[in-house]
mmCIF file of N, CA, C and O in Angstrom:
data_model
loop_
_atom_site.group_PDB
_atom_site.id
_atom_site.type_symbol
_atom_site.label_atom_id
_atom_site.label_comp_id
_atom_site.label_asym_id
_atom_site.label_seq_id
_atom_site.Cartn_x
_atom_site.Cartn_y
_atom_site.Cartn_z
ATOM 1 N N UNK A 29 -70.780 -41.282 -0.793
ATOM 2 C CA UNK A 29 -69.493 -41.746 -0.322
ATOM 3 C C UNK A 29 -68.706 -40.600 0.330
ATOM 4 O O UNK A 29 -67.975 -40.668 1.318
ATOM 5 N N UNK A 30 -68.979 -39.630 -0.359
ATOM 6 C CA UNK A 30 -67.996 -38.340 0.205
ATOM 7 C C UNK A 30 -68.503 -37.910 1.737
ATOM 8 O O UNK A 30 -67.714 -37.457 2.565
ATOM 9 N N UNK A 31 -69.953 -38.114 2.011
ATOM 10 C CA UNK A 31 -70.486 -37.378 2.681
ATOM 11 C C UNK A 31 -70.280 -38.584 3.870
ATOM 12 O O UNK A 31 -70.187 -38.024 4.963
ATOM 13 N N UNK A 32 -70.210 -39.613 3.958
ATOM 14 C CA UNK A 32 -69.562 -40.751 4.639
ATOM 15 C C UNK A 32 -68.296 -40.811 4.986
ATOM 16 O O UNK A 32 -68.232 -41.160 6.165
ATOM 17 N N UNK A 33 -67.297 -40.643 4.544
ATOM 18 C CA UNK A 33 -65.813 -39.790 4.787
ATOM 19 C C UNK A 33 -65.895 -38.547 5.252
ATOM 20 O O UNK A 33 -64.924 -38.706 5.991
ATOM 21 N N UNK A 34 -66.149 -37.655 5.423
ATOM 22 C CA UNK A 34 -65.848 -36.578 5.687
ATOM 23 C C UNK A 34 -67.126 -36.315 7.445
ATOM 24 O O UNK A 34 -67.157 -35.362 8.223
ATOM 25 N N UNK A 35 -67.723 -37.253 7.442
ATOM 26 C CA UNK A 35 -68.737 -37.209 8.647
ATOM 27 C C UNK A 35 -67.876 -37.919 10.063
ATOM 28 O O UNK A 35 -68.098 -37.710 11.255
ATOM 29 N N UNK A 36 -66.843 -38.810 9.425
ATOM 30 C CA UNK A 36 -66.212 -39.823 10.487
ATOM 31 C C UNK A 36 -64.745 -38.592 10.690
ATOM 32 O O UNK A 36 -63.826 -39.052 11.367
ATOM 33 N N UNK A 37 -64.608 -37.627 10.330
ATOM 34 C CA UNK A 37 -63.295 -36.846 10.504
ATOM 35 C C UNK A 37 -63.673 -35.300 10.844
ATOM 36 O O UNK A 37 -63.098 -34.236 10.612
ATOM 37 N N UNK A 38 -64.538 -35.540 11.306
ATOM 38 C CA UNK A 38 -65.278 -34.003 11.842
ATOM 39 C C UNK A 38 -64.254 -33.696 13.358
ATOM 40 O O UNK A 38 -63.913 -34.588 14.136
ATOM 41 N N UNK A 39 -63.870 -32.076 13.511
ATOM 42 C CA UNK A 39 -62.947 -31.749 14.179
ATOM 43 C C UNK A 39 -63.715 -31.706 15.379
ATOM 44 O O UNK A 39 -64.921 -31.496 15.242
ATOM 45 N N UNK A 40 -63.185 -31.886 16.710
ATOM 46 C CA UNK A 40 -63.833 -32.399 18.251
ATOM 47 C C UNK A 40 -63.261 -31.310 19.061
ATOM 48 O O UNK A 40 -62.193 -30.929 18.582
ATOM 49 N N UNK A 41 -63.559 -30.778 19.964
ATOM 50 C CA UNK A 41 -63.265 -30.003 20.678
ATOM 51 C C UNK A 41 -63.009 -30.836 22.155
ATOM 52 O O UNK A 41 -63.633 -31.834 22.516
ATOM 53 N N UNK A 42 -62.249 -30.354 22.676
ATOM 54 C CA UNK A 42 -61.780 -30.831 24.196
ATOM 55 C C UNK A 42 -62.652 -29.834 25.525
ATOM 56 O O UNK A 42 -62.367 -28.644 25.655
ATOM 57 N N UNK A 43 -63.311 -30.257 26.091
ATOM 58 C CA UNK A 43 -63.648 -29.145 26.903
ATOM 59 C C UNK A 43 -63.219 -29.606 28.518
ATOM 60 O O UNK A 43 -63.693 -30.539 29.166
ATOM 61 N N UNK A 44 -62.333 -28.782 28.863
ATOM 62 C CA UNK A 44 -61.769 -28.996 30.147
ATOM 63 C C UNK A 44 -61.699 -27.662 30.427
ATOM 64 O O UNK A 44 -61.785 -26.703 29.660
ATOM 65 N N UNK A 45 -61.475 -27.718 32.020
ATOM 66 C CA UNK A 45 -61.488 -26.639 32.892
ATOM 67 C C UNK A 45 -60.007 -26.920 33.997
ATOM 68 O O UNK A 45 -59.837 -27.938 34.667
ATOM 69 N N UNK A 46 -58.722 -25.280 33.920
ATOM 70 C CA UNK A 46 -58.123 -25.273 35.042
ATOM 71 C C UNK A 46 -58.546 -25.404 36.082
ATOM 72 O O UNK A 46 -59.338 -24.585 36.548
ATOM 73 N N UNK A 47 -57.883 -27.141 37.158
ATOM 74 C CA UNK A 47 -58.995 -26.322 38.809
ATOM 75 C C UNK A 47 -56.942 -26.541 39.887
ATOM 76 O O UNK A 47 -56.086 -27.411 39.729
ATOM 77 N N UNK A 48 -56.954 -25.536 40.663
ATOM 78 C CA UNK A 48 -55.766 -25.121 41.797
ATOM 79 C C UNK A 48 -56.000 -26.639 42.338
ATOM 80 O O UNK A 48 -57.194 -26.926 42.257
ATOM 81 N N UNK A 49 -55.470 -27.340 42.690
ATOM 82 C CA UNK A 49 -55.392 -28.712 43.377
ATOM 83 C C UNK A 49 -53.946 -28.307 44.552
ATOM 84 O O UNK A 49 -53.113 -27.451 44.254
ATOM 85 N N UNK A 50 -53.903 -29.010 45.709
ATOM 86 C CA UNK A 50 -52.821 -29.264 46.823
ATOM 87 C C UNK A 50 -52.516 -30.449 47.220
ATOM 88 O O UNK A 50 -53.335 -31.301 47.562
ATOM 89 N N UNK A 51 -51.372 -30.568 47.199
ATOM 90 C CA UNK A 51 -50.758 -31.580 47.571
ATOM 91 C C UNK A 51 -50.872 -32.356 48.430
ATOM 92 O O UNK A 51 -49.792 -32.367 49.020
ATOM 93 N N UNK A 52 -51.724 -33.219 49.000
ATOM 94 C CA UNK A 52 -52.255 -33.157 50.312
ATOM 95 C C UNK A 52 -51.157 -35.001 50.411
ATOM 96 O O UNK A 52 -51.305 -35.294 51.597
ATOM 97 N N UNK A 53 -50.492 -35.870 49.922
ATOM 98 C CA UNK A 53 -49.611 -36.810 50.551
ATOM 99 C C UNK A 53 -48.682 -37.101 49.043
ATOM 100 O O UNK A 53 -48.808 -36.815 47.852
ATOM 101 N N UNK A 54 -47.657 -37.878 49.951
ATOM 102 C CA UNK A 54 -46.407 -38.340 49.100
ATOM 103 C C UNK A 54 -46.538 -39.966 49.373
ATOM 104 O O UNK A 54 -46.977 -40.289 50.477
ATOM 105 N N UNK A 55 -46.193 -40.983 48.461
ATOM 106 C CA UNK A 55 -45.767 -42.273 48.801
ATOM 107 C C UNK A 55 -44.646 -42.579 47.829
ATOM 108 O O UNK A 55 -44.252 -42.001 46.816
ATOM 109 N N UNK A 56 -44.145 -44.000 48.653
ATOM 110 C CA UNK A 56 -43.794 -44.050 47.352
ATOM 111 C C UNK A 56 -43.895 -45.606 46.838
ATOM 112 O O UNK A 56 -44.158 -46.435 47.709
ATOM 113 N N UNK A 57 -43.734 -46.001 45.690
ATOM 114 C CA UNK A 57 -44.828 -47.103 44.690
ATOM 115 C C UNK A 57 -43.516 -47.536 43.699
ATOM 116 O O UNK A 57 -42.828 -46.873 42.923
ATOM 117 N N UNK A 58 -43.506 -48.394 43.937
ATOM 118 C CA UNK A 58 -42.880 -49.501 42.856
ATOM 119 C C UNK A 58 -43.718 -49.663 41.566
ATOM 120 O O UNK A 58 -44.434 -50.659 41.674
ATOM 121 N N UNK A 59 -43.839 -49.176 40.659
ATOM 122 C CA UNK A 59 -44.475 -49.253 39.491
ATOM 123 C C UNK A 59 -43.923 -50.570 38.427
ATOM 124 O O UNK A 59 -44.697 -51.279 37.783
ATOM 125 N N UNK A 60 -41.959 -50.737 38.418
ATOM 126 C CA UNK A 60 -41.424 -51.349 37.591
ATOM 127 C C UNK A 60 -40.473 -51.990 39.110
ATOM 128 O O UNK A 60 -40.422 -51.253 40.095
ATOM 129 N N UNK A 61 -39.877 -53.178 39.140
ATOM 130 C CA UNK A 61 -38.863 -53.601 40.133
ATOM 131 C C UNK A 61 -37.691 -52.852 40.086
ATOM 132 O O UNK A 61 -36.868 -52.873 41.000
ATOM 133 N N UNK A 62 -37.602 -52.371 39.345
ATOM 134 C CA UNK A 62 -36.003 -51.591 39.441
ATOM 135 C C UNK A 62 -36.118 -49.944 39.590
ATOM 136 O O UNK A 62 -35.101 -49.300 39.848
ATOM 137 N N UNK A 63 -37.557 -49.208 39.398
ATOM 138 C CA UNK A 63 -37.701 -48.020 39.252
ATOM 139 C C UNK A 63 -38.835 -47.651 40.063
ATOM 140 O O UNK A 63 -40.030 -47.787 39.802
ATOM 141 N N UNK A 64 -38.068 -46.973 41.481
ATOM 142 C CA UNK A 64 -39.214 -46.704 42.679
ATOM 143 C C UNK A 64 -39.652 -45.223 42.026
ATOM 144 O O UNK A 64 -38.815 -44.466 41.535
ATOM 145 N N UNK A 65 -41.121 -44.911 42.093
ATOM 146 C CA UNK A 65 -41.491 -43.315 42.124
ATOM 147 C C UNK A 65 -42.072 -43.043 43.286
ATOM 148 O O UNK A 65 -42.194 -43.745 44.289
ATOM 149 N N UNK A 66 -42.546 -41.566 42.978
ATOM 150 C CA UNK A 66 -43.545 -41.010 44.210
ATOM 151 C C UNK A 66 -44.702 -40.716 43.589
ATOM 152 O O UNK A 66 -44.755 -40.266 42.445
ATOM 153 N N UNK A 67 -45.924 -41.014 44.489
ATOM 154 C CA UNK A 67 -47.034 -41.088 44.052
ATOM 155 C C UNK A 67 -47.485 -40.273 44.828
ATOM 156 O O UNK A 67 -47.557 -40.422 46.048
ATOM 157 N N UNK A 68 -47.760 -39.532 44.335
ATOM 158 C CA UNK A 68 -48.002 -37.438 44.809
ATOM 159 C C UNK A 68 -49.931 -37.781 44.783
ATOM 160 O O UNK A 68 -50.400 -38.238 43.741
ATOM 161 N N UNK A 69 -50.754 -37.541 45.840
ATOM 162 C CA UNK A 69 -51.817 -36.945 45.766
ATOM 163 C C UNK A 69 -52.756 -36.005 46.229
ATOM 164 O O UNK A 69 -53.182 -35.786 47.363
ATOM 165 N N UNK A 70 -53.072 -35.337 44.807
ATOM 166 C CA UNK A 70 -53.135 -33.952 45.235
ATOM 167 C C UNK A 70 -55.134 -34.127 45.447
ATOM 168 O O UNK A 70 -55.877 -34.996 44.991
ATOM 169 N N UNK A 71 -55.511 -32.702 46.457
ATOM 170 C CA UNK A 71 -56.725 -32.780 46.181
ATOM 171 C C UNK A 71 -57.380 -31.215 45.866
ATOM 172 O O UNK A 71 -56.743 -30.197 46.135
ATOM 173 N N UNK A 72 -58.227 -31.200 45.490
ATOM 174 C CA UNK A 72 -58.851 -29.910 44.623
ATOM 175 C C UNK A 72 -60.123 -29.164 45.850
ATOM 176 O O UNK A 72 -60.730 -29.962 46.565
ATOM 177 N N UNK A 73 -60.272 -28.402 45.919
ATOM 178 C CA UNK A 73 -60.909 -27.885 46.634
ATOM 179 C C UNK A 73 -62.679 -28.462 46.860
ATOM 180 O O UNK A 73 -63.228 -28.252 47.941
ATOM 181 N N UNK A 74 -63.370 -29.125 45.807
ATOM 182 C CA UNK A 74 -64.240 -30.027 46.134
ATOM 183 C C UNK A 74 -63.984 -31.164 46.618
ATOM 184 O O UNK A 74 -64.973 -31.894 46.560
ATOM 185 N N UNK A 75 -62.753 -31.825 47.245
ATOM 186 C CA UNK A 75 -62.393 -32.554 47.421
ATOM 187 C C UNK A 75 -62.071 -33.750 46.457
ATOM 188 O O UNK A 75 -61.967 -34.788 47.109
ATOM 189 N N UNK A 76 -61.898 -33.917 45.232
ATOM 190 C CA UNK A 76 -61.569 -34.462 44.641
ATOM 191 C C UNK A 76 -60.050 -35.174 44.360
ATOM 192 O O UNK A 76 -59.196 -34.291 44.288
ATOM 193 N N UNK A 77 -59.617 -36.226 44.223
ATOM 194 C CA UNK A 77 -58.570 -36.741 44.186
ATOM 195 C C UNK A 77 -57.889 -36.712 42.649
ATOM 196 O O UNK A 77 -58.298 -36.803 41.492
ATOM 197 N N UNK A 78 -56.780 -36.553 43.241
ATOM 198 C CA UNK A 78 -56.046 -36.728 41.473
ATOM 199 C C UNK A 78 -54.413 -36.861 42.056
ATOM 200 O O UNK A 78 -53.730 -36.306 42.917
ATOM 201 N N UNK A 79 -54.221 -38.060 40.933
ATOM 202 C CA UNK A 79 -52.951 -39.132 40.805
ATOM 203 C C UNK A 79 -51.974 -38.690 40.154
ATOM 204 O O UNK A 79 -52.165 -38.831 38.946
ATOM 205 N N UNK A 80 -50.862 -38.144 40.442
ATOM 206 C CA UNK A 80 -49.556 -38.131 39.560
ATOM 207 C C UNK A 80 -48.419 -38.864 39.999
ATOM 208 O O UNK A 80 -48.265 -39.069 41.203
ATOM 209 N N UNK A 81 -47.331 -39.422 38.871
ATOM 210 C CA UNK A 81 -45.954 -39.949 39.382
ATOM 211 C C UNK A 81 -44.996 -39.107 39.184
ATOM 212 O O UNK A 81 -45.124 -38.282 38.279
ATOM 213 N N UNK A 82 -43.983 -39.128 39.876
ATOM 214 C CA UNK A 82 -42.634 -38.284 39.838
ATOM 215 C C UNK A 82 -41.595 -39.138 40.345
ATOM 216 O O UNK A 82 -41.751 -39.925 41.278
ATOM 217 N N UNK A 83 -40.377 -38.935 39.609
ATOM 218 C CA UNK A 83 -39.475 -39.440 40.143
ATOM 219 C C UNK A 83 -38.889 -39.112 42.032
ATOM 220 O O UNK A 83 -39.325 -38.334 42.881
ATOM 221 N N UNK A 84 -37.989 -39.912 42.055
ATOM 222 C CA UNK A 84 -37.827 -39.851 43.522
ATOM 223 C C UNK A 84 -36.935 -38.385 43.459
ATOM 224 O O UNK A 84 -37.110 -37.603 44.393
ATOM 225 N N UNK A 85 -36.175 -38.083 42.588
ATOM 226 C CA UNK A 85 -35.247 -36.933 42.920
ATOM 227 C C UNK A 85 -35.753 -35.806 42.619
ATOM 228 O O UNK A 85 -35.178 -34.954 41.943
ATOM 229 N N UNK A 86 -37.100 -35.687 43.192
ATOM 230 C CA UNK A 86 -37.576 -34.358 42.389
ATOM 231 C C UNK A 86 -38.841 -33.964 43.818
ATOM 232 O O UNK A 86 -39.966 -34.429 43.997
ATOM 233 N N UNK A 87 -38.171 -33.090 44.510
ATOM 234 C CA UNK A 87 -38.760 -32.805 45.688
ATOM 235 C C UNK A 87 -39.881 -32.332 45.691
ATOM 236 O O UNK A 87 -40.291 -31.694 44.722
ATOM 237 N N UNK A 88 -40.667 -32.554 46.851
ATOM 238 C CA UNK A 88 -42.150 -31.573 46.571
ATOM 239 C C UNK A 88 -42.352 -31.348 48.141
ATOM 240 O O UNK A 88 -41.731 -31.978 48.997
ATOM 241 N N UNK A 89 -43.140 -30.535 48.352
ATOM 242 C CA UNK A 89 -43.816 -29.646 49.834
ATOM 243 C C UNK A 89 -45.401 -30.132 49.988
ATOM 244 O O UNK A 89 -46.104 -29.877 49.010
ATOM 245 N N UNK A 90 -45.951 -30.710 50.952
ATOM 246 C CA UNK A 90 -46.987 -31.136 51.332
ATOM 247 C C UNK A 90 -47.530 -30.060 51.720
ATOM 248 O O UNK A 90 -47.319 -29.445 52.766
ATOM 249 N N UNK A 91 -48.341 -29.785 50.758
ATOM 250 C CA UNK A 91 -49.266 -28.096 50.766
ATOM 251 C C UNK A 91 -49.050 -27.160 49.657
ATOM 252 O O UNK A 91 -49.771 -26.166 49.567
ATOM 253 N N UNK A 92 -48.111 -27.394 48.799
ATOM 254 C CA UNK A 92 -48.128 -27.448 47.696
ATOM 255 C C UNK A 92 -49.083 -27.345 46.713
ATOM 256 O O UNK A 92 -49.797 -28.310 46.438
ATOM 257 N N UNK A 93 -49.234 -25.695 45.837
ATOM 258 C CA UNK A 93 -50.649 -25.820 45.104
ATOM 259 C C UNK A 93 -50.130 -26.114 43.641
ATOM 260 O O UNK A 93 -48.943 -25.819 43.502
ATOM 261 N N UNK A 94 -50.654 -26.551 42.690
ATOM 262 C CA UNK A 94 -50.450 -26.662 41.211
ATOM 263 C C UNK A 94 -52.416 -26.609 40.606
ATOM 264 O O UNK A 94 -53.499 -26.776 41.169
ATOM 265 N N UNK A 95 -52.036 -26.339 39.442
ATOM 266 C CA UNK A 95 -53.079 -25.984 38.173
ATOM 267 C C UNK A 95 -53.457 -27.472 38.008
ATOM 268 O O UNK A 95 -52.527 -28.061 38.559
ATOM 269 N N UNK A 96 -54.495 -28.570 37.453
ATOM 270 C CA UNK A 96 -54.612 -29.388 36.946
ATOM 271 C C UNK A 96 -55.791 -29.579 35.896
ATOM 272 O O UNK A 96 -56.936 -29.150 36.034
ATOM 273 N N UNK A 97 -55.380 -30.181 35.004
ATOM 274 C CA UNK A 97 -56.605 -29.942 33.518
ATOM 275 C C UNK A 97 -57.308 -31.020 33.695
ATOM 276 O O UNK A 97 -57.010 -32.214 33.668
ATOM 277 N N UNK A 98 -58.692 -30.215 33.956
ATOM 278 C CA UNK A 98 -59.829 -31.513 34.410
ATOM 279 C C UNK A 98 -61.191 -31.617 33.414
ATOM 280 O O UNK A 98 -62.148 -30.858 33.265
ATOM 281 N N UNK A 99 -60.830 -32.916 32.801
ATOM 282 C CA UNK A 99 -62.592 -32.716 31.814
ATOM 283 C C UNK A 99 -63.887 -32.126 32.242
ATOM 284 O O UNK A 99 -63.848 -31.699 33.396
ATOM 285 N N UNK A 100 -64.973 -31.991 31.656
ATOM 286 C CA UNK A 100 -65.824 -31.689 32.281
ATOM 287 C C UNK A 100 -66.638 -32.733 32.141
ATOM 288 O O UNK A 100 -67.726 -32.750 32.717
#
């Protein structure tokens, strides 16, 4: 019994990697009817896409680099 409990709570490790991603467009997206965002997408130097939201009052620069935490 013990060895059955203690097998289902074994500690997991996360393995992800920082990759530099750029901002490459802005839209903007109705998510809720009353609350427009911007739908920022950035792409990573293999060309990969990745999705974030931001509010509208929160400016950004098209070319723009940021860090993003990517599984492996």
């Amino acid at each position: 019994m013990v060895i059955a409990l203690f097998s289902c709570s074994s500690p997991r490790e996360l393995q992800a990697e920082m990759v530099s991603a750029q901002l490459v467009k802005i839209d903007t997206v109705f998510r809720y009817a009353n609350s427009p965002k911007q739908l920022l997408t950035w792409r990573d130097d293999n060309h990969v896409d990745y999705l974030t939201y931001a509010p509208l009052n929160n400016s950004f620069l098209i070319g723009a680099r940021m860090i993003v935490l990517v599984k492996r």
